[in-house]
Amino acid sequence: MSNLVGIDLGTTYSAISRLNENGLPVIIHNSDGQNITPSVVSFIDKKTSDVSETAEKNLFEDENTFGRFKRHMGEDKTYKAFGIKHTPTSLSALVLKKLKEDAEKSIGKIDKAVITIPANFSSKAREETMQAAKMAGLNVKNIINEPTAAALYYALSSGNNLSGTFAVYDLGGGTFDISIMKVNGSDIEIIATEGVQELGGHDFDNKICDLVKSKFKEETGEELADEVFNCLSAESIKRDLSKRDKVRTSRLSSGTASARIEITREEFEDSISTMIANAEMLCEGAMDDAGVTKDDITDVILAGGSTRIPYISESVKKVFGKDPVTFSNPDEAVALGAALFIAYKSDPSDLTPLQKKSIEKVKISDISSKYFGTLALVKNTATDIKEIQNCVIIKKGEKIPCVVTESFYTTQDGQTGLDCSVTEANTEESDQEFVNIRCNESLPLPGGRASGQEIQITYSYNDNQIMICSFLDVASGAKKDIEVDVSAGESKDSEIDINDFTVE
Ligand code: ADP
Ligand code: MG
């Protein structure tokens, strides 16, 4: 039997889980005895970092404490602590190292892990997540989209005869995702997914902060400084507003003025209504993409800590016309689903008989969350001029695994080479300016031929996020195969070796 774990590397909180001997997914506590660990890294000195609730409390006070870096995965952002440059990847690696080391204290050495990621993560952000795992010394073979993990947990915890079309509405600290999936027993197929990386609980905290500050100014004429009332203070008001209609802050002082500020649930709801309306639109869009209406949706599953806000359930009810189903632990559902997923992906000899039984009916189909294509010389129908354009080969929403072949033709007499490029985009783009070029290699062609030679391009996307892109010159048989790891890419050199760091 191997030690297999599922990890939810969240914007705000992370969690690690496994299947127990009875085949039930359970959370592995951290060394503080908590189910969830703040995704916050606080550097104590050059080589020591702290990932804990203490670190979380320091987030707005201390210049060497960093959080919410998941929002910047895939971007060129840097953070500096004690003269050392960090990146979203290295900070994520430190969080993963903390989860790994704490878990290993209770279950022993971890053999394999799966990490969850938002369905709308760019491929660069996916790559960097895999790189962070590698830096943390984790053997990660797969990643899984967060909504798939939540649905998996829901499907298994609700009994085996579950079937229908489900929506997973996941609203955490930093991101919002809506996914529509068909579930038949434990067979889960994602048919549409939408999301935004900049919508979540942190934005709600900022709104509460603004509300408190403007009310303080109104009541006292004084400005309220960030040191007196910050996002962390706002977060606790927000949590209380999930239970009560109005909440008062503790006494806040600025200059000679001092006051307790009252925020009502209605004021809070007003302040976030535009963001929630945006989420509602994305839900409608996902249903359109899936070709379903709200009447086709059997149940809406809520995941993510922010779904504890009553206004969210109301919004979901408005869009889908029914009360959503909730987990008592919405912030653990993704991690628990990940534990089921890694067992599903593993060799049965690594599992106990009861673990095997838990996942024996599981079958998961996923869809491509991007458009993949190639650059080719195409006649612009408007101008009649030939220009380089992006041609989509695998569409977003295409069921994975899939194999798609398209024919292209050489454009010049005596052409001796072919540029083989693999592009990726979030929308169906023809303009090369707006696509990300994943690979660009060349295939030599035999000379002395007329233009119009057929080139067959075949993209096969397997369910382990690997895409093989073949460029075949049909007449000569010359072929170039390019392997694109959609989830993980080339490891970039990192300036930081996180093994130099201890994590407390
Ligand atoms: P992530 O996936 O971003 O790591 P989680 O799913 O753990 O996040 O959700 C974290 C968010 O949930 C935070 O913004 C937190 O303030 C919010 N949250 C947790 N509990 C509540 C609650 N009772 N009411 C409102 N928001 C909550
Ligand atoms: Mg989450």
Coordinates of C-alpha atoms and ligand atoms in Angstrom, one line a residue:
M1 CA 0.0 0.0 0.0
S2 CA 1.3 3.5 -0.9
N3 CA 0.7 6.8 0.8
L4 CA -1.4 8.7 -1.7
V5 CA -2.6 12.2 -0.9
G6 CA -4.8 14.9 -2.5
I7 CA -3.9 18.5 -2.1
D8 CA -6.1 21.6 -2.4
L9 CA -3.6 24.4 -2.9
G10 CA -6.0 27.3 -2.3
T11 CA -5.6 31.0 -2.6
T12 CA -6.5 31.5 1.0
Y13 CA -6.4 28.0 2.6
S14 CA -4.9 24.7 1.6
A15 CA -5.7 21.2 2.7
I16 CA -4.3 17.7 2.3
S17 CA -6.3 14.5 2.4
R18 CA -6.1 10.8 1.8
L19 CA -8.4 7.8 1.7
N20 CA -8.4 6.0 5.1
E21 CA -8.2 2.2 5.2
N22 CA -12.0 2.0 4.9
G23 CA -11.9 3.9 1.6
L24 CA -13.3 7.2 3.1
P25 CA -11.7 10.5 2.2
V26 CA -10.3 12.2 5.3
I27 CA -8.4 15.4 6.0
I28 CA -4.9 15.0 7.4
H29 CA -4.5 17.6 10.2
N30 CA -1.6 20.0 10.2
S31 CA 0.8 20.2 13.2
D32 CA -1.6 22.7 14.8
G33 CA -4.4 20.2 14.6
Q34 CA -6.2 22.2 12.0
N35 CA -8.0 20.8 8.9
I36 CA -7.0 23.8 6.7
T37 CA -3.7 25.7 6.6
P38 CA -3.5 29.3 5.6
S39 CA -1.7 29.7 2.2
V40 CA 0.5 32.4 3.8
V41 CA 4.2 32.4 4.1
S42 CA 5.9 34.5 6.7
F43 CA 9.7 34.8 6.6
I44 CA 11.3 34.9 10.0
D45 CA 14.8 35.2 8.7
K46 CA 16.6 34.6 5.5
K47 CA 16.1 30.8 5.7
T48 CA 13.2 30.2 8.0
S49 CA 9.6 30.5 6.9
D50 CA 6.4 30.0 8.9
V51 CA 3.1 28.8 7.3
S52 CA 0.4 28.9 10.0
E53 CA -2.3 31.0 11.5
T54 CA 0.3 33.2 13.1
A55 CA 1.6 33.9 9.6
E56 CA -1.9 34.7 8.5
K57 CA -2.3 37.2 11.3
N58 CA 0.9 38.9 10.1
L59 CA -0.3 39.3 6.6
F60 CA -1.2 43.0 6.7
E61 CA 1.3 44.0 9.4
D62 CA 4.6 42.5 8.2
E63 CA 6.6 43.2 5.0
N64 CA 8.1 39.7 5.1
T65 CA 4.7 37.9 5.0
F66 CA 3.0 37.0 1.8
G67 CA -0.4 35.6 0.9
R68 CA -2.8 35.3 -2.1
F69 CA 0.2 34.5 -4.4
K70 CA -1.9 31.9 -6.2
R71 CA -3.7 34.8 -7.9
H72 CA -0.3 35.6 -9.5
M73 CA 0.7 32.1 -10.6
G74 CA 1.8 32.4 -14.3
E75 CA 2.7 36.1 -13.9
D76 CA 6.2 37.6 -13.5
K77 CA 5.6 38.8 -10.0
T78 CA 8.3 38.8 -7.4
Y79 CA 8.4 39.2 -3.6
K80 CA 11.4 40.1 -1.5
A81 CA 12.2 39.0 2.0
F82 CA 15.5 39.4 3.8
G83 CA 17.2 40.2 0.5
I84 CA 16.0 37.0 -1.2
K85 CA 13.7 37.2 -4.2
H86 CA 10.6 34.9 -4.2
T87 CA 8.0 34.1 -6.8
P88 CA 4.4 32.8 -6.6
T89 CA 5.9 29.4 -7.4
S90 CA 8.5 29.4 -4.7
L91 CA 5.9 30.6 -2.1
S92 CA 3.5 27.9 -3.2
A93 CA 6.3 25.4 -2.8
L94 CA 6.8 26.5 0.8
V95 CA 3.1 26.0 1.5
L96 CA 3.3 22.5 -0.1
K97 CA 6.4 21.7 1.9
K98 CA 4.5 22.6 5.1
L99 CA 1.5 20.4 4.1
K100 CA 3.9 17.6 3.1
E101 CA 6.0 17.7 6.3
D102 CA 3.1 18.0 8.6
A103 CA 1.2 15.1 6.9
E104 CA 4.3 12.9 6.9
K105 CA 4.5 13.3 10.7
S106 CA 1.2 11.4 10.9
I107 CA 1.1 9.1 7.9
G108 CA 4.8 8.5 7.0
K109 CA 6.4 9.2 3.7
I110 CA 4.1 10.4 0.9
D111 CA 4.6 8.4 -2.3
K112 CA 2.3 10.3 -4.7
A113 CA 0.2 13.4 -4.7
V114 CA -2.4 15.0 -6.9
I115 CA -2.9 18.8 -6.7
T116 CA -6.1 20.6 -7.6
I117 CA -6.2 23.8 -9.7
P118 CA -8.9 26.2 -10.8
A119 CA -10.5 25.1 -14.1
N120 CA -9.6 28.4 -15.7
F121 CA -5.9 28.4 -14.8
S122 CA -3.6 29.3 -17.7
S123 CA -1.2 26.6 -18.8
K124 CA 1.6 28.7 -17.4
A125 CA -0.1 28.7 -14.0
R126 CA -0.6 24.9 -14.3
E127 CA 3.1 24.5 -15.1
E128 CA 4.2 26.6 -12.2
T129 CA 1.9 24.6 -9.9
M130 CA 3.6 21.4 -11.0
Q131 CA 7.0 23.1 -10.6
A132 CA 6.1 24.2 -7.0
A133 CA 5.2 20.6 -6.2
K134 CA 8.6 19.4 -7.6
M135 CA 10.4 22.0 -5.5
A136 CA 8.6 20.8 -2.4
G137 CA 9.8 17.3 -3.1
L138 CA 6.3 15.9 -4.0
N139 CA 5.8 13.3 -6.6
V140 CA 2.9 14.8 -8.5
K141 CA 1.7 12.9 -11.5
N142 CA -1.7 14.5 -12.0
I143 CA -3.5 17.7 -11.4
I144 CA -7.3 17.8 -11.3
N145 CA -9.6 20.8 -11.8
E146 CA -11.1 21.9 -8.5
P147 CA -14.8 21.5 -9.6
T148 CA -14.2 18.0 -10.8
A149 CA -12.7 17.2 -7.3
A150 CA -15.7 18.8 -5.5
A151 CA -18.2 16.9 -7.7
L152 CA -16.3 13.6 -7.1
Y153 CA -16.6 14.1 -3.4
Y154 CA -20.3 15.0 -3.7
A155 CA -21.0 12.0 -6.0
L156 CA -19.3 9.6 -3.6
S157 CA -20.6 11.0 -0.4
S158 CA -24.2 11.1 -1.7
G159 CA -24.4 7.4 -2.6
N160 CA -23.8 5.7 -5.8
N161 CA -27.1 6.1 -7.6
L162 CA -26.6 9.8 -8.2
S163 CA -27.3 10.8 -11.8
G164 CA -28.1 14.0 -13.7
T165 CA -26.7 17.3 -14.7
F166 CA -24.9 19.2 -11.9
A167 CA -23.5 22.6 -11.4
V168 CA -20.5 23.1 -9.1
Y169 CA -20.4 26.7 -7.8
D170 CA -17.0 27.3 -6.2
L171 CA -16.4 30.6 -4.5
G172 CA -13.3 30.8 -2.3
G173 CA -11.0 33.6 -1.3
G174 CA -9.6 34.6 -4.6
T175 CA -11.4 32.8 -7.5
F176 CA -14.8 31.9 -8.7
D177 CA -15.5 28.9 -10.9
I178 CA -18.7 27.5 -12.2
S179 CA -18.8 24.1 -13.9
I180 CA -21.6 22.1 -15.4
M181 CA -21.2 18.3 -15.4
K182 CA -23.1 15.2 -16.2
V183 CA -22.9 12.6 -13.4
N184 CA -24.0 9.1 -13.9
G185 CA -23.3 7.1 -10.7
S186 CA -19.7 8.0 -10.2
D187 CA -19.0 8.7 -13.8
I188 CA -18.4 12.5 -14.1
E189 CA -18.2 14.4 -17.3
I190 CA -17.5 18.1 -17.2
I191 CA -19.4 19.7 -20.1
A192 CA -18.7 23.4 -19.5
T193 CA -16.7 25.5 -17.3
E194 CA -16.4 29.3 -16.7
G195 CA -14.6 31.3 -14.1
V196 CA -12.7 34.4 -13.1
Q197 CA -9.5 34.6 -11.2
E198 CA -10.3 37.9 -9.5
L199 CA -13.5 37.2 -7.7
G200 CA -13.7 35.9 -4.1
G201 CA -13.8 36.5 -0.4
H202 CA -10.8 38.9 -0.5
D203 CA -12.8 41.2 -2.7
F204 CA -15.6 41.1 -0.2
D205 CA -13.2 41.9 2.6
N206 CA -12.0 44.9 0.7
K207 CA -15.6 46.1 0.3
I208 CA -16.2 45.8 4.1
C209 CA -13.0 47.7 4.7
D210 CA -14.2 50.5 2.4
L211 CA -17.6 50.5 4.1
V212 CA -16.2 50.8 7.6
K213 CA -13.7 53.5 6.5
S214 CA -16.4 55.6 4.8
K215 CA -18.8 55.3 7.7
F216 CA -16.1 56.2 10.1
K217 CA -15.3 59.3 8.1
E218 CA -19.0 60.2 7.9
E219 CA -19.5 59.8 11.6
T220 CA -16.3 61.4 12.9
G221 CA -14.8 63.4 10.0
E222 CA -11.5 61.5 10.5
E223 CA -9.8 59.1 8.1
L224 CA -9.3 55.6 9.4
A225 CA -5.7 54.3 8.9
D226 CA -5.0 50.8 7.6
E227 CA -3.2 49.9 10.8
V228 CA -6.4 50.5 12.7
F229 CA -8.8 48.5 10.5
N230 CA -7.4 46.2 7.8
C231 CA -8.7 43.4 5.6
L232 CA -8.2 40.8 8.4
S233 CA -10.5 42.8 10.7
A234 CA -12.9 43.1 7.8
E235 CA -12.8 39.3 7.2
S236 CA -14.0 38.6 10.7
I237 CA -16.9 41.1 10.3
K238 CA -17.8 39.3 7.1
R239 CA -17.9 35.9 8.7
D240 CA -20.1 37.2 11.5
L241 CA -22.4 38.7 8.9
S242 CA -23.0 35.2 7.5
K243 CA -24.7 34.5 10.9
R244 CA -26.1 37.8 11.9
D245 CA -28.0 40.7 10.3
K246 CA -25.7 43.4 11.7
V247 CA -22.3 43.5 13.3
R248 CA -20.4 46.2 15.1
T249 CA -16.6 46.6 14.9
S250 CA -14.6 46.9 18.1
R251 CA -13.8 50.6 19.1
L252 CA -11.7 52.2 16.3
S253 CA -9.7 55.3 17.0
S254 CA -8.1 57.8 14.7
G255 CA -6.6 61.1 15.9
T256 CA -9.0 62.4 18.6
A257 CA -12.0 60.5 17.1
S258 CA -13.2 57.1 18.1
A259 CA -16.2 55.1 17.2
R260 CA -17.7 51.6 16.8
I261 CA -19.0 51.1 13.3
E262 CA -22.1 49.0 12.5
I263 CA -22.4 47.2 9.2
T264 CA -25.6 45.6 8.2
R265 CA -26.0 42.5 6.1
E266 CA -27.9 44.5 3.6
E267 CA -25.1 47.1 3.3
F268 CA -22.6 44.3 2.7
E269 CA -24.9 42.6 0.1
D270 CA -25.3 45.9 -1.7
S271 CA -21.5 46.4 -1.8
I272 CA -20.8 43.1 -3.4
S273 CA -23.9 43.0 -5.7
T274 CA -22.0 43.9 -8.9
M275 CA -19.6 41.1 -8.3
I276 CA -22.4 38.6 -7.6
A277 CA -24.2 39.7 -10.7
N278 CA -21.0 39.0 -12.7
A279 CA -20.9 35.5 -11.2
E280 CA -24.6 35.1 -12.2
M281 CA -23.8 36.0 -15.7
L282 CA -21.0 33.4 -15.8
C283 CA -23.4 30.8 -14.6
E284 CA -25.8 31.6 -17.4
G285 CA -22.9 31.5 -19.8
A286 CA -21.8 28.1 -18.6
M287 CA -25.3 26.7 -19.0
D288 CA -25.4 28.2 -22.5
D289 CA -22.1 26.6 -23.4
A290 CA -23.3 23.3 -22.0
G291 CA -26.5 23.5 -24.0
V292 CA -28.7 23.2 -20.9
T293 CA -31.2 25.4 -19.1
K294 CA -31.7 25.7 -15.4
D295 CA -34.5 23.2 -15.6
D296 CA -32.0 20.6 -16.7
I297 CA -29.8 21.1 -13.6
T298 CA -30.5 18.4 -11.1
D299 CA -28.6 20.0 -8.3
V300 CA -26.2 22.9 -7.7
I301 CA -23.3 21.9 -5.4
L302 CA -21.6 24.7 -3.4
A303 CA -17.9 24.6 -2.6
G304 CA -15.5 27.2 -1.2
G305 CA -15.6 29.1 2.1
S306 CA -17.4 32.1 0.6
T307 CA -20.5 30.0 -0.2
R308 CA -21.3 30.2 3.5
I309 CA -22.5 33.8 2.8
P310 CA -26.4 33.6 2.7
Y311 CA -26.6 36.0 -0.2
I312 CA -24.6 33.5 -2.3
S313 CA -27.2 30.8 -1.8
E314 CA -29.9 33.3 -2.7
S315 CA -28.1 34.3 -5.9
V316 CA -27.6 30.7 -6.8
K317 CA -31.3 30.0 -6.2
K318 CA -32.2 33.0 -8.4
V319 CA -30.1 31.7 -11.3
F320 CA -30.8 28.0 -11.1
G321 CA -34.4 28.2 -9.7
K322 CA -33.6 25.8 -6.8
D323 CA -31.9 25.7 -3.4
P324 CA -28.3 24.6 -3.7
V325 CA -26.9 21.6 -1.8
T326 CA -24.2 22.4 0.6
F327 CA -21.5 20.5 2.3
S328 CA -21.0 21.1 6.0
N329 CA -17.3 21.6 5.1
P330 CA -17.4 23.5 1.8
D331 CA -13.7 24.5 2.2
E332 CA -12.6 20.8 2.4
A333 CA -14.7 19.4 -0.4
V334 CA -12.1 20.0 -3.1
A335 CA -9.2 18.3 -1.0
L336 CA -11.4 15.4 -0.2
G337 CA -12.4 14.9 -3.8
A338 CA -8.7 15.0 -4.7
A339 CA -8.0 12.1 -2.3
L340 CA -10.6 10.1 -4.3
F341 CA -9.1 11.2 -7.5
I342 CA -5.5 10.0 -6.7
A343 CA -6.8 6.7 -5.6
Y344 CA -8.7 6.5 -8.9
K345 CA -5.6 7.3 -10.9
S346 CA -3.4 4.8 -9.0
D347 CA -2.4 1.2 -9.5
P348 CA -5.0 -1.0 -7.8
S349 CA -2.2 -2.8 -6.0
D350 CA -1.5 0.4 -4.1
L351 CA -5.0 0.3 -2.6
T352 CA -6.7 -1.7 0.2
P353 CA -9.8 -3.7 -0.8
L354 CA -12.1 -1.1 0.8
Q355 CA -10.3 1.8 -1.0
K356 CA -10.6 -0.1 -4.2
K357 CA -14.3 -0.5 -3.6
S358 CA -14.7 3.3 -3.0
I359 CA -13.4 4.2 -6.4
E360 CA -14.4 1.2 -8.5
K361 CA -17.3 2.9 -10.1
V362 CA -15.5 6.2 -10.8
K363 CA -15.0 7.3 -14.3
I364 CA -14.1 10.8 -15.1
S365 CA -14.2 12.6 -18.4
D366 CA -12.9 16.1 -18.7
I367 CA -12.9 18.8 -21.3
S368 CA -10.2 20.9 -22.8
S369 CA -10.3 24.3 -21.1
K370 CA -8.4 26.0 -23.9
Y371 CA -8.3 26.3 -27.7
F372 CA -5.2 24.7 -29.2
G373 CA -4.1 25.4 -32.7
T374 CA -1.3 26.2 -35.1
L375 CA -0.1 29.2 -37.1
A376 CA -0.6 29.0 -40.8
L377 CA -0.6 31.3 -43.9
V378 CA -4.3 31.9 -44.6
K379 CA -6.0 34.1 -47.1
N380 CA -7.9 36.9 -45.3
T381 CA -11.3 36.8 -46.9
A382 CA -11.8 40.6 -46.3
T383 CA -8.5 41.8 -47.9
D384 CA -7.7 38.8 -50.1
I385 CA -4.2 39.0 -48.8
K386 CA -2.4 36.0 -47.3
E387 CA -1.4 36.4 -43.7
I388 CA -0.3 34.3 -40.8
Q389 CA -3.3 33.4 -38.7
N390 CA -4.0 31.1 -35.8
C391 CA -6.0 28.0 -36.9
V392 CA -7.8 26.2 -34.0
I393 CA -7.4 22.4 -34.0
I394 CA -8.7 21.4 -30.6
K395 CA -11.6 23.5 -29.4
K396 CA -12.2 24.6 -25.8
G397 CA -14.9 22.2 -24.5
E398 CA -13.7 19.2 -26.6
K399 CA -14.0 16.0 -24.6
I400 CA -10.6 14.6 -23.4
P401 CA -9.1 12.2 -24.5
C402 CA -9.5 13.3 -28.2
V403 CA -7.7 13.1 -31.5
V404 CA -8.2 15.8 -34.1
T405 CA -6.6 15.9 -37.6
E406 CA -6.7 18.8 -40.0
S407 CA -5.1 19.2 -43.4
F408 CA -3.0 22.2 -44.4
Y409 CA -1.0 22.8 -47.6
T410 CA 2.4 24.1 -48.4
T411 CA 2.3 27.6 -49.8
Q412 CA 5.5 27.9 -51.9
D413 CA 7.0 26.1 -54.8
G414 CA 10.2 24.4 -53.7
Q415 CA 9.4 24.9 -50.0
T416 CA 12.0 23.1 -47.9
G417 CA 10.8 23.6 -44.4
L418 CA 7.7 23.9 -42.3
D419 CA 7.2 25.9 -39.1
C420 CA 5.4 23.7 -36.7
S421 CA 3.9 25.8 -34.0
V422 CA 1.5 24.9 -31.2
T423 CA -0.7 27.7 -29.9
E424 CA -3.0 28.0 -27.0
A425 CA -5.8 30.6 -26.4
N426 CA -8.7 31.2 -24.1
T427 CA -11.0 32.3 -27.0
E428 CA -11.4 31.2 -30.6
E429 CA -8.7 33.5 -31.9
S430 CA -7.4 33.9 -35.4
D431 CA -5.1 36.9 -34.6
Q432 CA -1.7 35.5 -33.7
E433 CA -1.1 38.5 -31.4
F434 CA -3.6 37.1 -28.9
V435 CA -2.4 33.5 -28.7
N436 CA 0.3 31.9 -26.6
I437 CA 2.8 30.0 -28.6
R438 CA 3.6 26.9 -26.6
C439 CA 6.2 25.4 -29.0
N440 CA 7.7 26.3 -32.3
E441 CA 9.9 23.8 -34.1
S442 CA 10.7 23.2 -37.8
L443 CA 10.3 20.2 -40.1
P444 CA 12.6 19.9 -43.1
L445 CA 10.7 19.1 -46.3
P446 CA 12.1 17.6 -49.5
G447 CA 12.8 20.3 -52.1
G448 CA 11.8 20.5 -55.7
R449 CA 8.1 20.2 -55.3
A450 CA 5.2 22.4 -56.2
S451 CA 3.2 24.2 -53.6
G452 CA 0.0 22.7 -52.2
Q453 CA 1.6 19.6 -50.7
E454 CA -0.7 18.2 -48.0
I455 CA 0.5 18.5 -44.4
Q456 CA -1.7 16.6 -41.9
I457 CA -1.6 18.0 -38.4
T458 CA -2.9 15.7 -35.7
Y459 CA -3.3 16.8 -32.1
S460 CA -4.0 14.0 -29.6
Y461 CA -4.8 15.1 -26.1
N462 CA -4.8 12.3 -23.6
D463 CA -6.4 12.4 -20.2
N464 CA -3.1 13.0 -18.4
Q465 CA -2.9 16.5 -19.8
I466 CA -0.3 15.4 -22.4
M467 CA -0.9 16.5 -26.0
I468 CA 1.1 14.9 -28.9
C469 CA 1.1 17.2 -31.9
S470 CA 2.2 15.6 -35.2
F471 CA 3.0 17.4 -38.3
L472 CA 3.1 15.0 -41.3
D473 CA 4.2 15.7 -44.8
V474 CA 1.8 13.1 -46.5
A475 CA 3.8 12.6 -49.7
S476 CA 7.2 12.1 -48.2
G477 CA 6.2 10.7 -44.8
A478 CA 8.5 13.3 -43.1
K479 CA 7.1 13.9 -39.6
K480 CA 7.6 16.0 -36.6
D481 CA 6.1 15.0 -33.2
I482 CA 5.9 17.6 -30.5
E483 CA 4.9 16.6 -27.0
V484 CA 3.1 19.4 -25.1
D485 CA 2.6 18.8 -21.5
V486 CA -0.6 20.9 -21.0
S487 CA -0.3 20.8 -17.2
A488 CA 3.4 20.8 -16.6
G489 CA 6.1 22.3 -18.8
E490 CA 9.8 22.6 -18.9
S491 CA 11.1 23.4 -15.4
K492 CA 12.5 26.8 -15.4
D493 CA 15.7 27.5 -13.5
S494 CA 14.7 28.8 -10.1
E495 CA 16.9 31.2 -8.2
I496 CA 15.6 29.6 -5.0
D497 CA 16.2 26.2 -3.7
I498 CA 13.5 25.7 -1.2
N499 CA 15.4 22.9 0.5
D500 CA 17.4 25.7 1.9
F501 CA 14.4 26.7 3.9
T502 CA 12.8 25.3 7.0
V503 CA 9.1 25.7 7.4
E504 CA 7.6 26.0 10.8
Ligands
ADP1 P1 -9.6 29.2 -1.3 O1 -10.1 28.2 -2.2 O2 -9.5 30.6 -2.0 O3 -8.4 28.9 -0.6 P2 -11.7 28.7 0.7 O4 -12.6 27.8 -0.1 O5 -11.0 28.1 1.9 O6 -10.7 29.5 -0.2 O7 -12.5 30.0 1.2 C1 -11.8 31.0 1.8 C2 -12.7 32.2 1.8 O8 -14.0 31.8 2.5 C3 -12.1 33.4 2.6 O9 -12.3 34.6 1.9 C4 -13.0 33.4 3.9 O10 -13.1 34.7 4.4 C5 -14.3 32.9 3.3 N1 -15.2 32.4 4.4 C6 -14.9 31.3 5.2 N2 -15.9 31.1 6.1 C7 -16.8 32.1 5.8 C8 -18.1 32.5 6.4 N3 -18.6 31.8 7.5 N4 -18.7 33.6 5.9 C9 -18.2 34.3 4.8 N5 -17.0 33.9 4.2 C10 -16.3 32.9 4.7
MG2 MG -10.7 26.6 -3.2

